[in-house]
Amino acid sequence: MTVARSAGQIGPADGPAQLAGVELTALRGVRLLDGTLADLDLADGEITAVRAGDGRASTDAGTDASGWRLVPAAGEPHAHLDKALSAEQIEPGPRAGNDLVSAIEQWRSLVPTLTSDDFADRARRAVRRYVANGITTIRTHADALLAGDPLRGVDALLGLREELRGTITLQVCLLAGQDVPDAVIEDAIGRGIDVLGGCPHLADEPAKETSRILDHAERSGLPVDLHTDEQTTTGHLDLADLAEQVIARGMSQRVTASHCVRLGMLGHDRRGPVVDLVAKAGIGIVTLPITNLYLQGRDADGAAPRGLTAIRALLEAGVPVAAGADNLRDPFNPVGRADPFETTSLLVAAGHLRPAEALAAVTTTTRTVLGLPAAGTGPGSRADFMLVPDVPLDEVVAGAQTARVVVHGGRVLADTRVSTVLDLDPMPR
Ligand SMILES: [Zn+2]
């Protein structure tokens, strides 16, 4: 446990990392997203005032943040902390990689060997990586397991949520497949999950499975987040079913559809009506570039699809599109850095978003989709943000900066500085 203390200055990006545990009450001369310099006051976990200023006119109260840029808090809207870092437990083999079906098979072969402690240990280590990189809000899906105690992974993550309560925000979403009995879903609801999820696209009767999960959501009042259309096949979309059911039921709780890969496969004529339905239903979408670029398109004989949803069409229809990474070093994604700027890079390169749009997808829109109040955006918003070196925003979104100071509720949770020594002189000609 660190003791709260104040700091006179953030200091240089290549200086010592020593601010973890510091409570910030004011920042002076920090660069905002719009490029202006400002002084900020912080109190009770909120930003209470923002004034234009370079810090020079201020009294010596507060922390000199010159040389740093404030970026609103990043979130991971779709993680699998129960699976994270399990790649370490997989025997290296000759396979070139997994598609969705083989990844599920590999994961299921691991499950019987995994204990509650193992789930908690890997999840805790993954959270440390996310937080160090600026992600202080995480929605994690958690499998209802088909071997052993079905809720031991869920329990481990609920335990971690309580352990971290007041430090970061962790939402646990049950991921119940069609083979998970209703009684297990009700048991998980009783244990205090935050969100109900499922994977109708893997069910024998997808529309019926969507109905089953929505029935539980209506009874419990919990928000919904379904793995949806995580394939490259076209045909009738489960997303359209979901939107129609949400509208017909008049559901008031937040409903999210993650992946929606098949929507990205459609041309304008077939895509338009589905996008309109999603907008009308008020559904939030989560796109997950790194994992879907890895899993999808393996059976293509040239011109492999990208595995992303129809991001531009959704944004143009006013649908909130959040972005995350999904899996982290497990059978579904063997790589990944738990870094919001890895996702923004992919959104620009593979999703064709502008840098500012990519940044919104991992920060402000993620909070919208997760049903959380604004953070790091101005007076009255949560004092949750990142400080990164004051370079142009495009350079930030490119993920080129590793140094960062991560603040949640006004408290510095992580401080990373980078010092590099190069010997390129004299350069060979
Ligand atoms: Zn997922």
Tab-separated table of C-alpha atoms and ligand atoms in Angstrom:
chain	number	residue	atom	x	y	z
A	1	MET	CA	0.000	0.000	0.000
A	2	THR	CA	1.475	3.310	-1.027
A	3	VAL	CA	1.092	6.386	1.137
A	4	ALA	CA	-0.602	9.322	-0.561
A	5	ARG	CA	1.700	12.270	-1.105
A	6	SER	CA	1.813	15.265	-3.391
A	7	ALA	CA	4.202	15.953	-6.237
A	8	GLY	CA	5.719	19.265	-7.286
A	9	GLN	CA	6.180	18.165	-10.857
A	10	ILE	CA	5.567	15.261	-13.192
A	11	GLY	CA	9.168	15.499	-14.387
A	12	PRO	CA	10.706	14.406	-17.682
A	13	ALA	CA	9.497	11.407	-19.738
A	14	ASP	CA	12.936	9.813	-19.431
A	15	GLY	CA	13.287	10.624	-15.739
A	16	PRO	CA	12.691	8.367	-12.747
A	17	ALA	CA	9.234	6.741	-12.421
A	18	GLN	CA	8.223	7.589	-8.867
A	19	LEU	CA	4.696	8.955	-8.847
A	20	ALA	CA	2.649	5.780	-8.214
A	21	GLY	CA	0.503	6.410	-5.129
A	22	VAL	CA	0.601	10.192	-5.475
A	23	GLU	CA	-2.736	12.025	-5.070
A	24	LEU	CA	-2.975	14.867	-7.575
A	25	THR	CA	-4.916	17.954	-6.483
A	26	ALA	CA	-4.014	20.263	-9.353
A	27	LEU	CA	-2.115	20.063	-12.640
A	28	ARG	CA	-0.431	23.127	-14.091
A	29	GLY	CA	0.416	23.736	-17.748
A	30	VAL	CA	-0.808	20.412	-19.154
A	31	ARG	CA	-1.616	20.089	-22.883
A	32	LEU	CA	-5.249	19.143	-23.558
A	33	LEU	CA	-6.595	17.097	-26.477
A	34	ASP	CA	-7.519	20.298	-28.336
A	35	GLY	CA	-3.891	21.406	-28.213
A	36	THR	CA	-4.329	24.215	-25.677
A	37	LEU	CA	-2.464	24.471	-22.372
A	38	ALA	CA	-4.494	24.441	-19.174
A	39	ASP	CA	-4.444	24.317	-15.404
A	40	LEU	CA	-6.721	21.699	-13.809
A	41	ASP	CA	-8.077	21.380	-10.288
A	42	LEU	CA	-8.969	17.919	-8.972
A	43	ALA	CA	-10.991	16.968	-5.912
A	44	ASP	CA	-12.913	13.924	-4.678
A	45	GLY	CA	-11.957	11.904	-7.741
A	46	GLU	CA	-13.238	14.517	-10.191
A	47	ILE	CA	-11.865	17.294	-12.362
A	48	THR	CA	-13.422	20.357	-10.740
A	49	ALA	CA	-12.019	23.175	-12.875
A	50	VAL	CA	-10.163	23.682	-16.152
A	51	ARG	CA	-8.592	27.062	-16.885
A	52	ALA	CA	-6.555	28.125	-19.873
A	53	GLY	CA	-3.026	28.618	-18.687
A	54	ASP	CA	0.555	27.589	-19.053
A	55	GLY	CA	1.093	27.271	-15.327
A	56	ARG	CA	3.434	30.256	-15.098
A	57	ALA	CA	0.840	32.588	-13.613
A	58	SER	CA	-0.236	30.066	-10.978
A	59	THR	CA	0.901	29.920	-7.445
A	60	ASP	CA	3.223	27.070	-6.612
A	61	ALA	CA	0.260	24.912	-5.536
A	62	GLY	CA	-0.329	21.797	-7.582
A	63	THR	CA	1.848	19.744	-9.882
A	64	ASP	CA	3.784	21.152	-12.807
A	65	ALA	CA	2.718	19.004	-15.780
A	66	SER	CA	4.490	20.928	-18.500
A	67	GLY	CA	5.806	18.616	-21.217
A	68	TRP	CA	2.834	16.257	-20.802
A	69	ARG	CA	-0.441	15.820	-22.653
A	70	LEU	CA	-3.698	14.674	-21.037
A	71	VAL	CA	-5.596	11.858	-22.735
A	72	PRO	CA	-9.003	10.755	-21.324
A	73	ALA	CA	-8.987	7.423	-19.490
A	74	ALA	CA	-8.704	4.353	-21.678
A	75	GLY	CA	-10.862	1.291	-21.160
A	76	GLU	CA	-10.811	-2.268	-22.425
A	77	PRO	CA	-14.470	-2.910	-23.330
A	78	HIS	CA	-14.000	-6.608	-24.029
A	79	ALA	CA	-11.343	-8.701	-22.309
A	80	HIS	CA	-11.212	-12.356	-21.294
A	81	LEU	CA	-9.234	-12.224	-18.062
A	82	ASP	CA	-10.085	-15.876	-17.358
A	83	LYS	CA	-8.180	-16.863	-20.514
A	84	ALA	CA	-5.478	-14.187	-20.457
A	85	LEU	CA	-1.861	-15.348	-20.417
A	86	SER	CA	-2.872	-19.016	-20.713
A	87	ALA	CA	-0.625	-19.256	-23.778
A	88	GLU	CA	2.112	-19.926	-21.230
A	89	GLN	CA	0.388	-23.253	-20.456
A	90	ILE	CA	0.067	-24.470	-24.030
A	91	GLU	CA	2.663	-26.864	-25.359
A	92	PRO	CA	4.302	-25.339	-28.416
A	93	GLY	CA	3.197	-27.327	-31.452
A	94	PRO	CA	3.481	-27.357	-35.209
A	95	ARG	CA	0.219	-25.489	-35.824
A	96	ALA	CA	0.498	-22.147	-37.601
A	97	GLY	CA	-2.324	-20.667	-35.535
A	98	ASN	CA	-5.961	-20.972	-34.589
A	99	ASP	CA	-9.222	-20.005	-36.184
A	100	LEU	CA	-12.164	-19.430	-33.824
A	101	VAL	CA	-13.207	-23.089	-33.700
A	102	SER	CA	-9.714	-24.495	-33.075
A	103	ALA	CA	-9.026	-21.789	-30.480
A	104	ILE	CA	-12.168	-22.844	-28.590
A	105	GLU	CA	-11.054	-26.490	-28.780
A	106	GLN	CA	-7.583	-25.639	-27.464
A	107	TRP	CA	-9.058	-23.561	-24.640
A	108	ARG	CA	-11.502	-26.327	-23.660
A	109	SER	CA	-8.649	-28.838	-23.498
A	110	LEU	CA	-6.926	-26.574	-20.955
A	111	VAL	CA	-9.983	-25.927	-18.753
A	112	PRO	CA	-9.931	-29.201	-16.728
A	113	THR	CA	-6.406	-28.353	-15.520
A	114	LEU	CA	-7.251	-24.813	-14.373
A	115	THR	CA	-7.925	-24.086	-10.705
A	116	SER	CA	-9.536	-21.028	-9.102
A	117	ASP	CA	-6.097	-19.826	-8.029
A	118	ASP	CA	-4.806	-20.153	-11.571
A	119	PHE	CA	-7.697	-18.064	-12.921
A	120	ALA	CA	-7.115	-15.378	-10.287
A	121	ASP	CA	-3.343	-15.333	-10.726
A	122	ARG	CA	-3.378	-14.907	-14.511
A	123	ALA	CA	-6.179	-12.322	-14.349
A	124	ARG	CA	-4.314	-10.309	-11.734
A	125	ARG	CA	-1.128	-10.321	-13.806
A	126	ALA	CA	-3.071	-9.258	-16.909
A	127	VAL	CA	-4.735	-6.389	-15.013
A	128	ARG	CA	-1.312	-5.093	-13.987
A	129	ARG	CA	-0.337	-4.904	-17.668
A	130	TYR	CA	-3.557	-3.090	-18.633
A	131	VAL	CA	-3.234	-0.562	-15.818
A	132	ALA	CA	0.444	0.132	-16.521
A	133	ASN	CA	-0.586	0.998	-20.075
A	134	GLY	CA	-3.421	3.322	-19.059
A	135	ILE	CA	-6.450	1.026	-19.033
A	136	THR	CA	-8.249	1.507	-15.719
A	137	THR	CA	-11.680	0.247	-16.750
A	138	ILE	CA	-12.091	-3.323	-17.974
A	139	ARG	CA	-15.155	-5.322	-18.953
A	140	THR	CA	-14.116	-8.955	-18.820
A	141	HIS	CA	-16.150	-11.831	-20.160
A	142	ALA	CA	-15.914	-14.984	-18.057
A	143	ASP	CA	-16.831	-18.433	-19.336
A	144	ALA	CA	-19.381	-20.615	-17.624
A	145	LEU	CA	-17.074	-23.636	-17.788
A	146	LEU	CA	-18.045	-27.040	-19.147
A	147	ALA	CA	-15.634	-29.041	-16.959
A	148	GLY	CA	-15.442	-28.964	-13.149
A	149	ASP	CA	-17.179	-26.219	-11.161
A	150	PRO	CA	-18.734	-24.140	-13.965
A	151	LEU	CA	-18.401	-20.861	-12.095
A	152	ARG	CA	-14.884	-21.128	-10.672
A	153	GLY	CA	-13.547	-18.704	-13.308
A	154	VAL	CA	-16.436	-16.291	-12.697
A	155	ASP	CA	-15.867	-16.508	-8.946
A	156	ALA	CA	-12.162	-15.770	-9.352
A	157	LEU	CA	-12.939	-12.652	-11.385
A	158	LEU	CA	-15.674	-11.510	-8.980
A	159	GLY	CA	-13.090	-11.882	-6.203
A	160	LEU	CA	-10.602	-9.812	-8.183
A	161	ARG	CA	-13.282	-7.169	-8.795
A	162	GLU	CA	-13.760	-6.813	-5.029
A	163	GLU	CA	-10.008	-6.802	-4.392
A	164	LEU	CA	-9.646	-3.900	-6.868
A	165	ARG	CA	-12.824	-2.010	-5.963
A	166	GLY	CA	-12.037	1.675	-5.496
A	167	THR	CA	-8.800	1.280	-7.429
A	168	ILE	CA	-9.964	0.393	-10.942
A	169	THR	CA	-13.344	-0.432	-12.496
A	170	LEU	CA	-13.850	-4.096	-13.386
A	171	GLN	CA	-17.122	-5.380	-14.886
A	172	VAL	CA	-17.645	-9.144	-15.034
A	173	CYS	CA	-19.823	-10.428	-17.883
A	174	LEU	CA	-20.916	-14.061	-17.809
A	175	LEU	CA	-20.195	-15.795	-21.125
A	176	ALA	CA	-22.762	-18.581	-21.326
A	177	GLY	CA	-22.840	-20.883	-24.335
A	178	GLN	CA	-25.856	-22.922	-25.379
A	179	ASP	CA	-24.710	-25.910	-23.268
A	180	VAL	CA	-24.807	-23.866	-20.059
A	181	PRO	CA	-28.028	-24.627	-18.148
A	182	ASP	CA	-30.360	-21.839	-17.073
A	183	ALA	CA	-29.720	-22.769	-13.439
A	184	VAL	CA	-26.005	-21.955	-13.830
A	185	ILE	CA	-26.835	-18.586	-15.390
A	186	GLU	CA	-29.166	-17.816	-12.500
A	187	ASP	CA	-26.519	-18.910	-10.043
A	188	ALA	CA	-24.026	-16.484	-11.650
A	189	ILE	CA	-26.572	-13.663	-11.474
A	190	GLY	CA	-27.044	-14.432	-7.793
A	191	ARG	CA	-23.293	-14.244	-7.207
A	192	GLY	CA	-23.214	-10.676	-8.504
A	193	ILE	CA	-22.086	-10.600	-12.135
A	194	ASP	CA	-22.372	-7.166	-13.731
A	195	VAL	CA	-23.396	-8.113	-17.277
A	196	LEU	CA	-25.005	-11.073	-19.044
A	197	GLY	CA	-23.373	-12.449	-22.156
A	198	GLY	CA	-23.483	-15.354	-24.531
A	199	CYS	CA	-22.474	-16.476	-27.984
A	200	PRO	CA	-25.558	-17.142	-30.124
A	201	HIS	CA	-23.412	-17.343	-33.266
A	202	LEU	CA	-22.048	-20.674	-31.991
A	203	ALA	CA	-25.485	-22.085	-31.081
A	204	ASP	CA	-27.533	-24.520	-33.160
A	205	GLU	CA	-30.433	-22.066	-33.124
A	206	PRO	CA	-28.936	-18.567	-32.745
A	207	ALA	CA	-32.196	-16.601	-32.508
A	208	LYS	CA	-33.480	-18.936	-29.797
A	209	GLU	CA	-30.225	-18.581	-27.857
A	210	THR	CA	-30.420	-14.780	-28.136
A	211	SER	CA	-33.965	-15.002	-26.717
A	212	ARG	CA	-32.794	-17.150	-23.829
A	213	ILE	CA	-30.113	-14.652	-22.768
A	214	LEU	CA	-32.449	-11.665	-23.198
A	215	ASP	CA	-35.077	-13.456	-21.063
A	216	HIS	CA	-32.519	-13.743	-18.248
A	217	ALA	CA	-31.555	-10.083	-18.751
A	218	GLU	CA	-35.168	-8.930	-18.524
A	219	ARG	CA	-35.743	-10.959	-15.361
A	220	SER	CA	-32.547	-9.730	-13.686
A	221	GLY	CA	-32.384	-6.187	-15.093
A	222	LEU	CA	-28.728	-6.701	-16.020
A	223	PRO	CA	-27.168	-5.173	-19.134
A	224	VAL	CA	-26.302	-7.514	-22.003
A	225	ASP	CA	-23.122	-7.998	-24.033
A	226	LEU	CA	-23.291	-10.764	-26.627
A	227	HIS	CA	-20.522	-12.191	-28.762
A	228	THR	CA	-22.210	-11.665	-32.114
A	229	ASP	CA	-21.548	-12.876	-35.662
A	230	GLU	CA	-17.880	-13.670	-35.091
A	231	GLN	CA	-17.602	-15.306	-38.507
A	232	THR	CA	-16.984	-14.218	-42.072
A	233	THR	CA	-19.976	-16.074	-43.509
A	234	THR	CA	-22.844	-13.955	-44.770
A	235	GLY	CA	-26.564	-14.845	-44.698
A	236	HIS	CA	-29.001	-13.757	-41.995
A	237	LEU	CA	-27.164	-11.906	-39.235
A	238	ASP	CA	-27.641	-12.653	-35.533
A	239	LEU	CA	-27.120	-8.911	-35.015
A	240	ALA	CA	-30.361	-8.235	-36.896
A	241	ASP	CA	-32.184	-10.754	-34.676
A	242	LEU	CA	-30.748	-9.131	-31.580
A	243	ALA	CA	-31.787	-5.630	-32.683
A	244	GLU	CA	-35.292	-6.792	-33.602
A	245	GLN	CA	-35.725	-8.529	-30.248
A	246	VAL	CA	-34.423	-5.537	-28.272
A	247	ILE	CA	-36.876	-3.255	-30.083
A	248	ALA	CA	-39.812	-5.690	-29.734
A	249	ARG	CA	-39.163	-6.181	-26.013
A	250	GLY	CA	-38.673	-2.450	-25.396
A	251	MET	CA	-35.595	-3.240	-23.324
A	252	SER	CA	-34.333	-0.338	-21.278
A	253	GLN	CA	-31.017	-1.784	-20.108
A	254	ARG	CA	-27.846	-1.269	-22.112
A	255	VAL	CA	-27.277	-3.853	-24.854
A	256	THR	CA	-23.917	-4.373	-26.531
A	257	ALA	CA	-22.928	-6.544	-29.479
A	258	SER	CA	-19.248	-7.479	-29.639
A	259	HIS	CA	-17.345	-8.426	-32.815
A	260	CYS	CA	-20.107	-8.204	-35.486
A	261	VAL	CA	-17.587	-9.446	-38.055
A	262	ARG	CA	-20.243	-10.601	-40.520
A	263	LEU	CA	-21.656	-7.068	-40.795
A	264	GLY	CA	-18.262	-5.983	-42.104
A	265	MET	CA	-18.506	-8.592	-44.878
A	266	LEU	CA	-21.682	-7.099	-46.355
A	267	GLY	CA	-21.972	-4.601	-49.169
A	268	HIS	CA	-23.916	-1.387	-48.786
A	269	ASP	CA	-27.338	-2.721	-49.819
A	270	ARG	CA	-27.531	-5.507	-47.256
A	271	ARG	CA	-25.570	-3.679	-44.584
A	272	GLY	CA	-27.706	-0.531	-44.497
A	273	PRO	CA	-30.934	-2.014	-43.099
A	274	VAL	CA	-29.039	-3.880	-40.350
A	275	VAL	CA	-27.099	-0.767	-39.343
A	276	ASP	CA	-30.373	1.180	-39.205
A	277	LEU	CA	-31.908	-1.496	-36.955
A	278	VAL	CA	-28.885	-1.385	-34.626
A	279	ALA	CA	-29.162	2.401	-34.388
A	280	LYS	CA	-32.904	2.186	-33.702
A	281	ALA	CA	-32.362	-0.445	-30.995
A	282	GLY	CA	-29.719	1.724	-29.292
A	283	ILE	CA	-27.189	-1.101	-29.310
A	284	GLY	CA	-23.511	-0.310	-28.716
A	285	ILE	CA	-20.930	-2.148	-30.823
A	286	VAL	CA	-17.472	-3.316	-29.770
A	287	THR	CA	-14.883	-3.995	-32.458
A	288	LEU	CA	-11.806	-6.024	-31.563
A	289	PRO	CA	-9.179	-5.650	-34.264
A	290	ILE	CA	-6.186	-7.595	-33.033
A	291	THR	CA	-8.010	-10.810	-32.178
A	292	ASN	CA	-10.316	-10.805	-35.197
A	293	LEU	CA	-7.416	-10.055	-37.546
A	294	TYR	CA	-5.737	-13.125	-36.037
A	295	LEU	CA	-8.713	-15.522	-35.948
A	296	GLN	CA	-10.622	-14.706	-39.126
A	297	GLY	CA	-9.751	-15.157	-42.784
A	298	ARG	CA	-7.511	-18.199	-42.367
A	299	ASP	CA	-9.504	-20.254	-44.872
A	300	ALA	CA	-9.383	-17.550	-47.547
A	301	ASP	CA	-7.458	-18.405	-50.697
A	302	GLY	CA	-6.069	-14.903	-51.169
A	303	ALA	CA	-7.758	-11.555	-50.391
A	304	ALA	CA	-8.371	-12.575	-46.774
A	305	PRO	CA	-11.063	-10.481	-45.017
A	306	ARG	CA	-9.987	-8.273	-42.130
A	307	GLY	CA	-12.439	-9.546	-39.537
A	308	LEU	CA	-13.586	-6.068	-38.513
A	309	THR	CA	-17.156	-4.865	-38.369
A	310	ALA	CA	-18.545	-2.098	-40.602
A	311	ILE	CA	-17.036	0.613	-38.416
A	312	ARG	CA	-17.511	3.585	-40.752
A	313	ALA	CA	-21.129	2.748	-41.620
A	314	LEU	CA	-21.987	2.309	-37.924
A	315	LEU	CA	-20.355	5.605	-36.955
A	316	GLU	CA	-22.170	7.416	-39.750
A	317	ALA	CA	-25.478	6.035	-38.418
A	318	GLY	CA	-24.655	7.413	-34.959
A	319	VAL	CA	-23.997	4.012	-33.373
A	320	PRO	CA	-21.388	4.136	-30.592
A	321	VAL	CA	-18.443	1.933	-31.629
A	322	ALA	CA	-15.964	1.101	-28.878
A	323	ALA	CA	-12.771	-0.821	-29.515
A	324	GLY	CA	-10.597	-3.189	-27.569
A	325	ALA	CA	-8.264	-6.106	-27.944
A	326	ASP	CA	-10.383	-9.067	-26.772
A	327	ASN	CA	-7.826	-11.747	-25.968
A	328	LEU	CA	-4.346	-11.410	-24.542
A	329	ARG	CA	-1.764	-14.152	-25.062
A	330	ASP	CA	-4.106	-17.141	-25.112
A	331	PRO	CA	-5.391	-19.616	-27.743
A	332	PHE	CA	-7.461	-16.832	-29.358
A	333	ASN	CA	-4.612	-14.351	-29.677
A	334	PRO	CA	-1.007	-15.378	-29.033
A	335	VAL	CA	0.262	-11.777	-29.050
A	336	GLY	CA	-0.944	-8.426	-27.704
A	337	ARG	CA	0.425	-5.735	-25.389
A	338	ALA	CA	-2.672	-4.846	-23.292
A	339	ASP	CA	-2.152	-1.352	-24.667
A	340	PRO	CA	-4.935	0.960	-25.897
A	341	PHE	CA	-2.517	2.429	-28.445
A	342	GLU	CA	-1.988	-0.973	-30.026
A	343	THR	CA	-5.742	-0.955	-30.708
A	344	THR	CA	-5.719	2.639	-32.001
A	345	SER	CA	-2.905	1.790	-34.429
A	346	LEU	CA	-4.944	-1.103	-35.806
A	347	LEU	CA	-8.097	1.025	-36.040
A	348	VAL	CA	-6.192	3.477	-38.226
A	349	ALA	CA	-4.360	0.876	-40.329
A	350	ALA	CA	-6.989	-1.852	-40.661
A	351	GLY	CA	-10.197	0.018	-39.747
A	352	HIS	CA	-9.425	3.211	-41.688
A	353	LEU	CA	-10.402	5.536	-38.848
A	354	ARG	CA	-8.875	8.965	-38.420
A	355	PRO	CA	-6.527	9.142	-35.402
A	356	ALA	CA	-8.970	11.196	-33.306
A	357	GLU	CA	-11.763	8.696	-34.063
A	358	ALA	CA	-9.513	5.799	-33.076
A	359	LEU	CA	-8.662	7.508	-29.803
A	360	ALA	CA	-12.360	8.105	-29.036
A	361	ALA	CA	-13.109	4.406	-29.623
A	362	VAL	CA	-10.735	3.299	-26.836
A	363	THR	CA	-11.525	6.163	-24.451
A	364	THR	CA	-14.773	8.168	-24.398
A	365	THR	CA	-16.905	5.801	-26.506
A	366	THR	CA	-15.786	2.796	-24.494
A	367	ARG	CA	-17.208	4.498	-21.400
A	368	THR	CA	-20.449	5.261	-23.241
A	369	VAL	CA	-20.861	1.627	-24.309
A	370	LEU	CA	-20.012	0.378	-20.809
A	371	GLY	CA	-22.515	2.782	-19.246
A	372	LEU	CA	-19.944	4.801	-17.295
A	373	PRO	CA	-19.790	8.561	-16.648
A	374	ALA	CA	-17.394	10.745	-18.660
A	375	ALA	CA	-13.767	10.735	-17.553
A	376	GLY	CA	-10.877	13.080	-18.206
A	377	THR	CA	-12.909	15.343	-20.469
A	378	GLY	CA	-13.603	18.489	-18.446
A	379	PRO	CA	-15.162	19.903	-15.272
A	380	GLY	CA	-17.465	17.414	-13.583
A	381	SER	CA	-15.900	14.391	-15.273
A	382	ARG	CA	-13.990	11.715	-13.384
A	383	ALA	CA	-10.319	12.465	-12.740
A	384	ASP	CA	-9.377	9.389	-14.756
A	385	PHE	CA	-6.826	10.065	-17.465
A	386	MET	CA	-3.383	9.378	-18.816
A	387	LEU	CA	-0.504	11.770	-19.151
A	388	VAL	CA	1.682	11.050	-22.161
A	389	PRO	CA	4.662	13.013	-23.505
A	390	ASP	CA	3.504	16.203	-25.222
A	391	VAL	CA	3.924	15.094	-28.836
A	392	PRO	CA	1.376	15.554	-31.665
A	393	LEU	CA	-1.819	13.542	-31.147
A	394	ASP	CA	-1.148	11.383	-34.222
A	395	GLU	CA	2.118	10.290	-32.634
A	396	VAL	CA	0.245	9.368	-29.442
A	397	VAL	CA	-2.374	7.348	-31.351
A	398	ALA	CA	0.369	5.606	-33.309
A	399	GLY	CA	1.484	4.149	-29.989
A	400	ALA	CA	4.969	5.487	-30.459
A	401	GLN	CA	5.201	6.778	-26.885
A	402	THR	CA	5.776	4.278	-24.115
A	403	ALA	CA	6.177	6.704	-21.227
A	404	ARG	CA	2.897	7.441	-19.449
A	405	VAL	CA	1.440	8.387	-16.079
A	406	VAL	CA	-1.904	6.721	-15.355
A	407	VAL	CA	-4.368	8.522	-13.074
A	408	HIS	CA	-7.629	7.093	-11.712
A	409	GLY	CA	-9.797	9.085	-9.322
A	410	GLY	CA	-6.999	11.640	-9.037
A	411	ARG	CA	-4.509	9.036	-7.833
A	412	VAL	CA	-1.485	7.946	-9.855
A	413	LEU	CA	-1.834	4.191	-10.355
A	414	ALA	CA	1.109	3.680	-12.665
A	415	ASP	CA	4.140	5.612	-13.803
A	416	THR	CA	6.283	4.421	-16.703
A	417	ARG	CA	9.286	6.356	-17.993
A	418	VAL	CA	11.576	5.271	-20.749
A	419	SER	CA	15.245	5.897	-21.020
A	420	THR	CA	17.037	4.867	-24.198
A	421	VAL	CA	20.718	5.030	-24.989
A	422	LEU	CA	21.596	4.876	-28.675
A	423	ASP	CA	24.972	4.533	-30.249
A	424	LEU	CA	24.425	5.404	-33.900
A	425	ASP	CA	27.238	7.879	-34.227
A	426	PRO	CA	28.934	7.963	-36.603
A	427	MET	CA	26.189	6.559	-38.873
A	428	PRO	CA	27.654	4.345	-41.606
A	429	ARG	CA	27.201	5.838	-45.067
B	1	ZN	ZN	-14.582	-12.224	-26.674
